[in-house]
Coordinates of C-alpha atoms in Angstrom, one line a residue:
M9 CA -26.9 36.9 -46.2
Y10 CA -26.5 33.5 -48.2
I11 CA -22.6 33.7 -48.3
N12 CA -22.7 34.6 -44.3
K13 CA -24.9 31.6 -43.8
L14 CA -22.7 29.4 -45.9
F15 CA -19.6 30.6 -44.1
L16 CA -21.1 29.8 -40.7
L17 CA -22.2 26.2 -41.9
S18 CA -18.7 25.5 -43.3
V19 CA -17.0 26.7 -39.9
K20 CA -19.5 24.4 -37.9
A21 CA -18.8 21.5 -40.2
F22 CA -14.9 22.1 -40.0
V23 CA -15.4 22.1 -36.1
I24 CA -17.3 19.0 -36.1
L25 CA -14.7 17.4 -38.4
I26 CA -11.9 18.4 -36.1
N27 CA -13.7 17.2 -32.9
Y28 CA -14.5 14.0 -34.7
L29 CA -10.7 13.4 -35.7
V30 CA -9.3 14.4 -32.3
I31 CA -11.9 12.2 -30.5
N32 CA -11.3 9.2 -32.7
K33 CA -7.4 9.8 -32.5
L34 CA -7.8 9.4 -28.6
G35 CA -10.3 6.7 -28.8
L36 CA -13.0 8.7 -27.3
I37 CA -16.1 7.7 -29.3
L38 CA -19.3 8.2 -27.2
V39 CA -21.9 6.1 -28.4
C40 CA -25.5 6.1 -27.0
A41 CA -27.6 3.6 -28.9
N42 CA -29.2 2.7 -25.7
P43 CA -32.2 4.9 -25.1
V44 CA -32.0 4.4 -21.3
C45 CA -28.4 5.5 -21.2
K46 CA -27.7 9.4 -21.7
K47 CA -24.4 11.0 -22.3
D48 CA -24.7 13.0 -18.9
N49 CA -22.2 15.3 -17.8
I50 CA -19.8 14.9 -20.7
S51 CA -20.2 18.4 -22.2
S52 CA -16.5 19.1 -22.0
I53 CA -14.0 16.3 -22.6
N54 CA -11.1 18.3 -21.3
S55 CA -12.9 19.0 -17.9
L56 CA -12.8 15.5 -16.7
T57 CA -10.0 13.2 -15.4
T58 CA -8.9 9.9 -15.7
P59 CA -11.7 7.4 -15.8
P60 CA -10.7 3.9 -17.2
T61 CA -11.9 2.8 -20.3
A62 CA -14.1 -0.2 -21.0
S63 CA -14.9 -1.9 -24.2
A64 CA -18.0 -3.7 -25.3
S65 CA -15.8 -6.8 -26.0
G66 CA -15.0 -7.1 -22.5
N67 CA -11.4 -6.2 -22.8
K68 CA -9.5 -5.2 -19.7
A69 CA -9.8 -1.6 -18.8
T70 CA -6.9 0.8 -19.3
T71 CA -6.4 4.3 -18.3
M72 CA -6.1 7.4 -20.2
P73 CA -4.0 10.4 -19.4
N74 CA -5.0 13.0 -16.7
S75 CA -7.5 15.7 -17.8
I76 CA -8.8 13.5 -20.9
M77 CA -12.4 11.8 -20.6
A78 CA -11.9 8.0 -21.2
A79 CA -13.9 6.2 -23.7
I80 CA -17.1 5.1 -22.4
N81 CA -19.3 2.9 -24.8
F82 CA -22.9 3.9 -23.7
E83 CA -24.1 0.7 -25.3
T84 CA -22.8 -1.3 -22.3
V85 CA -23.3 0.9 -19.5
V86 CA -26.3 1.9 -17.3
N87 CA -26.1 5.7 -16.2
V88 CA -27.4 6.0 -12.6
K89 CA -29.1 9.3 -13.5
D90 CA -31.3 7.6 -15.9
H91 CA -32.7 5.7 -12.8
G92 CA -33.4 8.9 -10.7
A93 CA -30.0 9.6 -9.0
K94 CA -29.4 13.4 -8.5
G95 CA -25.6 13.3 -7.5
D96 CA -26.3 16.6 -5.6
G97 CA -25.1 15.4 -2.2
I98 CA -28.5 16.2 -0.8
S99 CA -31.0 13.8 -2.3
D100 CA -30.9 10.1 -1.4
D101 CA -29.6 8.2 -4.2
S102 CA -29.6 4.9 -2.7
Q103 CA -32.7 3.4 -4.3
A104 CA -31.7 4.8 -7.7
I105 CA -28.3 3.0 -7.6
K106 CA -30.1 -0.2 -6.4
S107 CA -32.3 0.1 -9.5
A108 CA -29.5 0.9 -11.9
I109 CA -27.7 -2.2 -10.8
I110 CA -30.7 -4.4 -10.9
Y111 CA -31.3 -3.1 -14.5
A112 CA -27.9 -3.7 -15.7
K113 CA -27.9 -7.4 -14.7
A114 CA -31.4 -8.0 -16.2
N115 CA -30.2 -6.6 -19.4
G116 CA -26.8 -8.2 -19.6
L117 CA -24.8 -4.8 -19.2
H118 CA -21.8 -4.9 -17.0
T119 CA -21.2 -1.3 -15.8
V120 CA -23.2 1.2 -13.8
Y121 CA -21.8 4.6 -14.6
F122 CA -22.0 7.5 -12.1
P123 CA -21.2 10.9 -13.5
A124 CA -19.5 13.6 -11.8
G125 CA -21.1 14.3 -8.4
T126 CA -21.9 13.4 -4.9
Y127 CA -24.1 10.6 -4.4
S128 CA -25.6 10.5 -1.0
I129 CA -26.5 7.0 0.6
Q130 CA -29.3 7.6 3.1
Q131 CA -31.1 4.4 3.4
L132 CA -30.2 2.3 6.7
G133 CA -29.9 -1.0 5.0
I134 CA -29.5 -4.3 6.8
K135 CA -26.5 -5.5 8.8
P136 CA -24.4 -6.7 6.0
G137 CA -24.9 -3.5 4.0
I138 CA -27.1 -1.0 2.1
I139 CA -26.7 -1.7 -1.6
P140 CA -26.4 -5.1 -3.0
L141 CA -23.7 -5.9 -5.6
L142 CA -24.8 -8.4 -8.4
N143 CA -22.9 -10.9 -10.4
G144 CA -21.2 -9.4 -13.4
V145 CA -22.1 -5.8 -12.8
G146 CA -19.3 -3.3 -11.9
L147 CA -19.3 0.4 -11.0
Q148 CA -17.5 3.1 -12.8
G149 CA -17.2 6.9 -12.0
V150 CA -15.4 9.6 -13.8
S151 CA -12.6 9.7 -11.3
S152 CA -12.1 9.5 -7.6
K153 CA -11.8 13.4 -7.7
L154 CA -15.1 13.9 -9.4
T155 CA -17.5 11.1 -8.6
H156 CA -18.3 10.5 -4.7
I157 CA -20.4 8.1 -3.2
K158 CA -21.0 9.2 0.4
L159 CA -22.8 7.6 3.4
S160 CA -25.0 10.1 5.1
G161 CA -24.3 11.1 8.8
N162 CA -25.7 10.6 12.2
R163 CA -26.0 6.8 12.0
Y164 CA -25.5 4.5 14.9
N165 CA -23.1 1.6 14.3
P166 CA -23.5 2.3 10.4
N167 CA -23.8 -0.6 7.9
S168 CA -21.5 -1.2 5.0
I169 CA -22.4 0.6 1.6
F170 CA -22.0 -2.2 -0.9
Y171 CA -22.2 -5.7 -0.2
Q172 CA -22.8 -9.2 -1.5
A173 CA -26.2 -10.7 -0.4
W174 CA -24.8 -14.2 -0.8
W175 CA -28.0 -15.9 0.2
D176 CA -29.6 -14.4 -2.8
E177 CA -26.5 -13.7 -5.0
P178 CA -24.2 -16.8 -4.5
S179 CA -21.5 -15.1 -6.7
V180 CA -20.2 -11.7 -7.5
S181 CA -17.7 -12.4 -10.1
D182 CA -16.4 -10.6 -13.3
V183 CA -16.7 -7.2 -11.8
V184 CA -14.6 -4.0 -12.3
I185 CA -15.1 -1.1 -9.8
Q186 CA -13.1 2.2 -10.6
G187 CA -12.9 5.9 -10.6
I188 CA -15.0 6.4 -7.4
D189 CA -14.4 8.1 -4.0
F190 CA -16.1 6.0 -1.4
D191 CA -16.6 8.2 1.8
G192 CA -17.9 6.6 5.0
N193 CA -18.2 9.9 6.6
L194 CA -16.7 8.4 9.8
S195 CA -16.5 11.8 11.9
N196 CA -20.2 12.2 11.5
Q197 CA -21.3 8.7 12.9
K198 CA -21.8 7.2 16.3
F199 CA -20.7 3.8 17.1
D200 CA -19.7 1.4 20.1
R201 CA -16.2 1.2 20.9
S202 CA -15.9 -2.4 19.7
Y203 CA -17.9 -1.8 16.6
E204 CA -15.8 -2.2 13.2
F205 CA -17.9 -3.4 10.5
C206 CA -18.9 -0.6 8.2
H207 CA -17.1 -1.1 4.9
A208 CA -17.1 0.4 1.4
L209 CA -17.2 -2.9 -0.5
S210 CA -17.6 -6.5 0.8
I211 CA -17.6 -9.4 -1.5
N212 CA -17.8 -12.8 0.1
N213 CA -17.9 -15.3 -2.9
G214 CA -16.6 -14.6 -6.6
K215 CA -13.8 -14.4 -8.8
N216 CA -12.2 -12.0 -11.3
I217 CA -12.7 -8.8 -9.1
E218 CA -10.9 -5.6 -10.0
I219 CA -10.7 -2.5 -7.9
K220 CA -8.8 0.3 -9.2
N221 CA -8.3 4.2 -9.4
C222 CA -10.7 4.6 -6.4
K223 CA -10.2 6.4 -3.0
F224 CA -11.7 4.9 0.2
E225 CA -11.9 7.2 3.2
S226 CA -13.5 7.5 6.5
F227 CA -14.9 3.9 7.1
R228 CA -15.3 2.5 10.5
G229 CA -14.6 -1.0 9.0
D230 CA -12.5 -1.8 5.9
G231 CA -12.2 -0.1 2.5
C232 CA -12.5 -3.3 0.8
L233 CA -13.2 -6.9 2.2
F234 CA -12.9 -10.1 0.2
G235 CA -13.9 -13.7 1.3
D236 CA -15.9 -14.9 4.4
T237 CA -15.1 -16.0 7.9
F238 CA -16.0 -18.7 10.3
L239 CA -17.5 -21.1 7.6
S240 CA -19.5 -24.3 8.3
S241 CA -17.7 -26.1 5.5
L242 CA -14.4 -25.6 3.7
N243 CA -14.3 -22.6 1.4
L244 CA -17.9 -22.3 1.3
R245 CA -17.6 -19.0 0.2
I246 CA -14.2 -17.9 -1.3
T247 CA -12.9 -15.1 -3.7
S248 CA -10.1 -15.6 -6.2
N249 CA -8.3 -13.7 -8.9
V250 CA -8.8 -10.4 -6.9
S251 CA -6.9 -7.1 -8.0
V252 CA -6.8 -4.0 -6.2
H253 CA -4.5 -1.4 -7.5
D254 CA -3.9 2.3 -7.9
N255 CA -6.1 3.2 -5.1
E256 CA -6.0 5.6 -1.9
F257 CA -6.9 4.6 1.4
Y258 CA -7.3 7.3 3.9
D259 CA -8.5 7.3 7.5
I260 CA -9.8 3.7 7.7
Y261 CA -10.3 2.4 11.1
R262 CA -9.9 -1.4 10.8
E263 CA -7.9 -2.2 7.5
G264 CA -7.4 -0.7 4.0
A265 CA -8.0 -4.1 2.5
M266 CA -8.9 -7.5 4.2
F267 CA -8.3 -10.9 2.4
C268 CA -10.0 -13.7 4.3
C269 CA -10.8 -17.0 2.5
T270 CA -9.1 -15.9 -0.7
I271 CA -7.0 -17.9 -3.1
G272 CA -5.0 -15.6 -5.5
A273 CA -5.2 -11.8 -5.0
S274 CA -2.8 -8.8 -5.7
F275 CA -2.7 -5.4 -4.0
Y276 CA -0.4 -2.9 -5.7
N277 CA 0.4 0.7 -6.4
N278 CA -2.0 1.7 -3.7
Y279 CA -1.3 4.8 -1.2
L280 CA -2.3 4.1 2.5
H281 CA -2.2 6.8 5.1
G282 CA -4.0 8.8 7.7
N283 CA -5.6 7.8 11.0
G284 CA -6.7 4.4 11.9
F285 CA -5.6 1.0 10.6
F286 CA -6.3 -0.8 13.8
V287 CA -5.4 -4.1 12.5
G288 CA -3.2 -3.2 9.6
G289 CA -3.0 -1.6 6.0
V290 CA -3.5 -5.0 4.6
D291 CA -4.7 -7.8 6.4
I292 CA -4.3 -11.4 5.2
E293 CA -6.1 -13.5 7.6
R294 CA -7.6 -16.8 8.1
H295 CA -10.0 -16.9 11.0
S296 CA -10.8 -20.7 11.1
A297 CA -9.7 -24.1 10.0
K298 CA -12.4 -24.1 7.3
E299 CA -11.1 -21.3 5.3
T300 CA -8.0 -21.1 2.8
V301 CA -5.9 -17.9 2.4
L302 CA -3.3 -18.5 -0.3
N303 CA -1.0 -16.6 -2.7
V304 CA -1.8 -13.0 -1.8
S305 CA 0.8 -10.7 -3.3
V306 CA 1.2 -7.0 -1.9
Y307 CA 3.7 -5.2 -3.8
N308 CA 4.8 -1.6 -4.8
N309 CA 2.5 0.2 -2.4
T310 CA 3.4 3.1 -0.1
F311 CA 2.2 2.9 3.5
D312 CA 2.9 6.3 5.1
F313 CA 1.6 6.4 8.8
R314 CA 3.3 9.7 9.4
D315 CA 0.3 11.9 9.0
G316 CA -1.9 10.1 11.4
Y317 CA -2.4 7.9 14.4
G318 CA -3.4 4.4 15.4
P319 CA -7.0 4.4 17.1
V320 CA -7.3 4.9 20.8
E321 CA -9.1 1.3 21.0
R322 CA -5.4 -0.1 20.9
K323 CA -5.0 1.3 24.3
G324 CA -1.7 2.4 25.6
P325 CA 0.1 5.4 24.1
I326 CA -1.5 6.9 21.0
V327 CA 1.3 6.5 18.4
K328 CA 1.7 6.6 14.5
Y329 CA 3.5 3.2 14.4
R330 CA 1.2 0.6 12.8
R331 CA 1.3 -2.8 10.8
A332 CA 1.6 -2.1 7.2
V333 CA 1.0 -5.7 6.2
T334 CA -0.1 -8.4 8.7
M335 CA -0.7 -12.1 7.9
G336 CA -2.8 -13.3 10.6
F337 CA -3.5 -16.6 12.5
F338 CA -6.7 -18.0 13.0
Y339 CA -8.1 -18.0 16.6
A340 CA -8.6 -21.6 17.5
G341 CA -5.2 -22.6 16.0
Y342 CA -4.3 -25.4 13.5
P343 CA -6.1 -28.6 13.9
N344 CA -3.8 -30.9 16.0
G345 CA -1.5 -28.2 16.1
T346 CA 0.2 -28.6 12.9
A347 CA 0.2 -26.2 9.9
D348 CA -1.9 -27.7 7.1
G349 CA -0.6 -25.7 4.1
L350 CA -4.0 -23.9 3.5
S351 CA -2.6 -20.3 4.8
G352 CA 0.4 -18.9 3.1
G353 CA 2.0 -18.5 -0.2
H354 CA 2.0 -14.8 0.2
K355 CA 4.6 -12.4 -1.5
I356 CA 5.4 -9.1 0.2
Y357 CA 7.9 -6.9 -1.9
G358 CA 8.9 -3.5 -3.2
N359 CA 6.7 -1.6 -0.6
K360 CA 7.8 1.6 1.0
I361 CA 6.7 1.7 4.6
Y362 CA 6.8 4.9 6.9
Q363 CA 6.2 4.1 10.7
G364 CA 5.2 0.6 10.2
Q365 CA 6.1 -3.1 10.1
I366 CA 5.3 -6.3 8.4
D367 CA 4.3 -9.3 10.5
C368 CA 3.3 -12.7 9.9
W369 CA 1.7 -15.2 12.5
G370 CA 1.3 -18.8 11.5
H371 CA 1.5 -18.7 7.8
T372 CA 4.0 -20.6 5.7
N373 CA 5.7 -20.3 2.5
V374 CA 6.1 -16.5 2.7
S375 CA 8.4 -14.1 1.2
V376 CA 9.2 -10.6 2.2
T377 CA 11.7 -9.0 0.0
N378 CA 13.0 -5.6 -1.3
N379 CA 10.7 -3.5 1.1
S380 CA 12.0 -0.3 2.6
F381 CA 11.2 0.7 6.3
T382 CA 11.8 4.3 7.7
N383 CA 10.8 4.4 11.3
T384 CA 11.5 7.1 13.9
F385 CA 11.3 6.3 17.8
E386 CA 8.1 6.1 19.5
D387 CA 7.4 4.5 22.9
I388 CA 4.8 1.6 22.0
K389 CA 4.7 -0.2 25.4
G390 CA 1.3 -1.1 26.2
V391 CA -0.2 -0.6 22.8
G392 CA -2.2 -3.5 21.7
W393 CA -2.4 -5.2 18.2
L394 CA 1.2 -4.3 17.7
S395 CA 4.8 -5.5 17.8
G396 CA 8.0 -3.6 17.7
P397 CA 10.1 -5.5 15.0
A398 CA 10.0 -4.0 11.4
I399 CA 9.8 -7.6 10.2
N400 CA 8.2 -10.2 12.5
F401 CA 7.7 -13.8 11.9
S402 CA 6.2 -15.6 14.9
D403 CA 3.9 -18.4 16.2
P404 CA 1.2 -17.3 18.4
G405 CA 1.3 -20.9 20.0
T406 CA 3.3 -24.1 19.7
T407 CA 2.7 -24.9 16.2
K408 CA 4.5 -27.5 14.3
G409 CA 5.3 -27.2 10.5
L410 CA 5.7 -23.5 10.3
A411 CA 8.5 -23.2 7.6
N412 CA 9.6 -21.8 4.3
V413 CA 10.3 -18.2 4.8
T414 CA 12.4 -15.7 2.6
V415 CA 13.3 -12.5 3.9
S416 CA 15.8 -10.8 1.7
N417 CA 17.1 -7.4 0.3
N418 CA 15.1 -5.5 2.7
T419 CA 16.2 -2.1 4.0
I420 CA 15.3 -1.2 7.7
N421 CA 16.2 2.1 9.1
S422 CA 14.3 2.1 12.3
A423 CA 14.8 3.8 15.8
M424 CA 12.0 1.7 17.2
P425 CA 12.8 0.2 20.7
S426 CA 12.9 -3.3 19.3
N427 CA 14.7 -5.8 16.8
G428 CA 15.0 -5.1 13.1
M429 CA 13.7 -8.6 12.6
L430 CA 12.3 -11.3 14.8
F431 CA 11.8 -15.1 13.9
Y432 CA 10.1 -17.5 16.5
N433 CA 9.3 -21.0 16.0
Y434 CA 9.8 -21.0 12.2
T435 CA 12.2 -23.5 10.1
N436 CA 13.8 -23.2 6.8
I437 CA 14.3 -19.4 6.8
T438 CA 16.3 -17.7 4.3
A439 CA 17.3 -14.3 5.5
K440 CA 19.8 -12.7 3.3
A441 CA 21.2 -9.3 2.2
N442 CA 19.1 -7.3 4.4
V443 CA 20.4 -3.9 5.9
I444 CA 19.5 -2.8 9.3
T445 CA 20.5 0.4 10.9
G446 CA 19.4 2.3 14.0
T447 CA 17.3 -0.3 16.0
K448 CA 17.4 0.2 19.8
S449 CA 17.6 -3.5 20.2
D450 CA 19.3 -6.4 18.7
G451 CA 19.3 -6.4 14.9
I452 CA 18.0 -9.9 14.3
N453 CA 16.5 -12.2 17.0
I454 CA 16.4 -16.0 16.3
Y455 CA 14.4 -17.7 18.8
N456 CA 13.5 -21.5 18.3
A457 CA 14.1 -21.0 14.7
S458 CA 16.4 -22.2 11.9
G459 CA 17.6 -21.6 8.4
I460 CA 20.3 -19.8 6.8
F461 CA 21.1 -16.1 7.7
D462 CA 23.6 -14.9 5.3
S463 CA 25.2 -11.6 4.0
N464 CA 23.1 -9.2 6.1
I465 CA 24.5 -5.8 7.1
I466 CA 23.8 -4.4 10.6
Q467 CA 25.0 -1.0 11.5
N468 CA 24.8 1.4 14.5
I469 CA 22.2 -0.3 16.6
G470 CA 21.6 -0.1 20.3
A471 CA 22.7 2.9 22.3
A472 CA 25.5 3.8 24.8
S473 CA 23.0 3.3 27.7
N474 CA 21.6 0.1 26.0
K475 CA 24.1 -2.2 24.6
V476 CA 22.9 -4.9 22.2
S477 CA 24.3 -7.5 19.7
G478 CA 23.8 -7.6 16.0
I479 CA 22.3 -11.0 15.8
V480 CA 21.1 -13.0 18.9
I481 CA 20.2 -16.6 19.2
N482 CA 17.9 -18.3 21.9
G483 CA 16.2 -21.7 22.3
N484 CA 16.6 -24.7 20.1
C485 CA 18.0 -23.7 16.7
S486 CA 18.8 -26.9 15.2
G487 CA 20.8 -26.7 12.0
L488 CA 21.0 -23.0 12.0
I489 CA 23.6 -21.2 9.7
V490 CA 24.7 -17.8 10.4
S491 CA 27.3 -16.6 7.8
N492 CA 29.1 -13.9 6.0
N493 CA 27.3 -11.1 8.1
K494 CA 28.7 -7.8 8.7
I495 CA 28.1 -5.9 12.0
T496 CA 29.5 -2.4 12.3
D497 CA 29.5 0.3 15.0
T498 CA 30.8 3.7 13.6
N499 CA 30.6 5.3 17.1
W500 CA 33.7 5.4 19.4
G501 CA 34.3 4.7 22.9
N502 CA 31.5 4.8 25.3
N503 CA 29.3 5.9 22.6
R504 CA 29.1 2.4 20.9
G505 CA 26.0 0.4 21.2
I506 CA 27.0 -3.1 19.9
N507 CA 28.8 -5.7 22.3
Y508 CA 28.9 -8.8 19.9
A509 CA 28.3 -9.3 16.2
I510 CA 26.6 -12.7 17.1
A511 CA 25.6 -13.7 20.8
I512 CA 24.1 -17.2 21.8
Q513 CA 22.3 -16.3 24.8
S514 CA 20.6 -19.6 26.1
K515 CA 21.2 -23.3 25.9
N516 CA 20.4 -25.0 22.5
N517 CA 19.2 -28.5 22.6
G518 CA 18.8 -29.0 18.9
I519 CA 20.0 -32.1 17.2
V520 CA 22.3 -30.2 14.8
P521 CA 24.4 -27.5 16.4
P522 CA 24.4 -24.0 14.9
V523 CA 27.2 -23.1 12.3
I524 CA 28.5 -19.5 12.9
Q525 CA 31.1 -18.9 10.1
F526 CA 32.8 -16.0 8.3
N527 CA 31.1 -13.1 10.0
T528 CA 32.7 -9.8 10.6
G529 CA 32.4 -7.4 13.6
V530 CA 33.8 -3.8 13.2
N531 CA 34.5 -1.5 16.0
L532 CA 32.6 -3.7 18.6
I533 CA 32.9 -3.5 22.3
K534 CA 33.3 -7.0 23.2
G535 CA 34.0 -9.1 20.1
V536 CA 32.5 -11.2 17.2
V537 CA 30.9 -14.3 18.9
S538 CA 29.6 -15.1 22.3
E539 CA 28.7 -18.6 23.2
F540 CA 26.3 -19.6 26.1
F541 CA 28.4 -20.0 29.2
S542 CA 27.3 -23.7 29.4
Q543 CA 27.8 -24.7 26.0
S544 CA 31.3 -23.5 25.2
G545 CA 32.5 -25.3 22.1
Y546 CA 29.1 -26.7 21.3
N547 CA 28.6 -24.5 18.3
V548 CA 30.5 -24.8 14.9
L549 CA 32.7 -21.6 14.8
N550 CA 34.8 -20.9 11.6
G551 CA 36.6 -18.0 10.2
N552 CA 34.7 -15.2 12.1
K553 CA 37.0 -12.1 12.6
S554 CA 36.9 -8.8 14.2
N555 CA 38.2 -5.6 12.8

């Protein structure tokens, strides 16, 4: 008997030792010195997936491999279940979550932890939202597959879930929100047709904000909203150093993420799909003259709108085609009609876009590079909040000073009934090394704009019944240079769709005549360059050839 007991104790000690070594090797030390914080739902390390790690020293979180529970130092977190949350999908966990957030801030703790489960939000809240976020307190779940925060149904014009009560909490800064599925339960809500204000997260003023490894689904408003609008003084409430990455956005009515009154933000490695996106996948928008929207980078995301439709509120045909990224003008226009440099500096690059576009209205110093577009034909005539070109830089009015745009190395394979690119009332444009195929209208449309359009490849655009040109020029385009572009039609005879490589279609009263040089047209119907009939010889033509 003694030997058996000794053997069992030895085995138990061996198992404990092995677990200790494995856990320490993986960095999975679970500490619970804080009596209010239990190691809830951590009975099996291998049953949990991909929550990010967080250290007591405040080091940036990292991600562990799938199917391994990440390190959680329980001295630095507050477990919502210790404040009464059930996570059973039935009980109302609203107040428990509020209590946990308040406790965390009061005790200098930086994370509220949500074990695996479904946390039902049943309180109605006030117009801005239901659960206030507090400065320095983040939210962490196990993973977006295991931790769910869900808005209860049968609401009328539902309020947002998490929000900043800026009148009580002037700043929400230094927060990390990770590993949670936020569900607005949209199909079970009632709302006015014009209502678009139920968000998962809304932060109006703060800095150092990171949202990662989450899922946002079924919201009438936005997944995430940063900054504020229609302010009484310049940048009264503004966000900065915002990072949104490695998230999924699905069936979001208005926008996946909205950046308004923000300086410095990055949106990357996210996946956006499903129905909705009334305004766009990502909306970078300045609403009034007293806001600044600068230096937002959107990169390496996938916008796949093939598995859903835009909302009926856009009117016209219900189509899949939507804005992936939109940079918006503000409604009253710039003071004195001149760009003031407070909206722009954005970089949009490396994104994969299906049934979508990128457009910019009134922002300056913007680059759109190395993006790919794959669009099949859809009739969008009559659809609101949408334009046809895959890339569109336009002025909503007659603004002065819209300048400094770089559009390069994009691949556009689009059968939409519009241009591959459109530029209106912008100057100092660099459009270089883009590849455009399949558009049903002219490849590049330049209207009252100027810059350098060089080394672009345009192929097989237009149709036998709709003849177009590779690059068309209209209006006053002073100093425009169109060079080294190659426009090709691989069809034959009457099946060809391209008349000219470059067509100047209206009178140009610019100070400096356009320079059209070293462009090549291959197998085109009419030739390389067509000048406007009343200005023959006005443009500088040099070295253009037809093959």
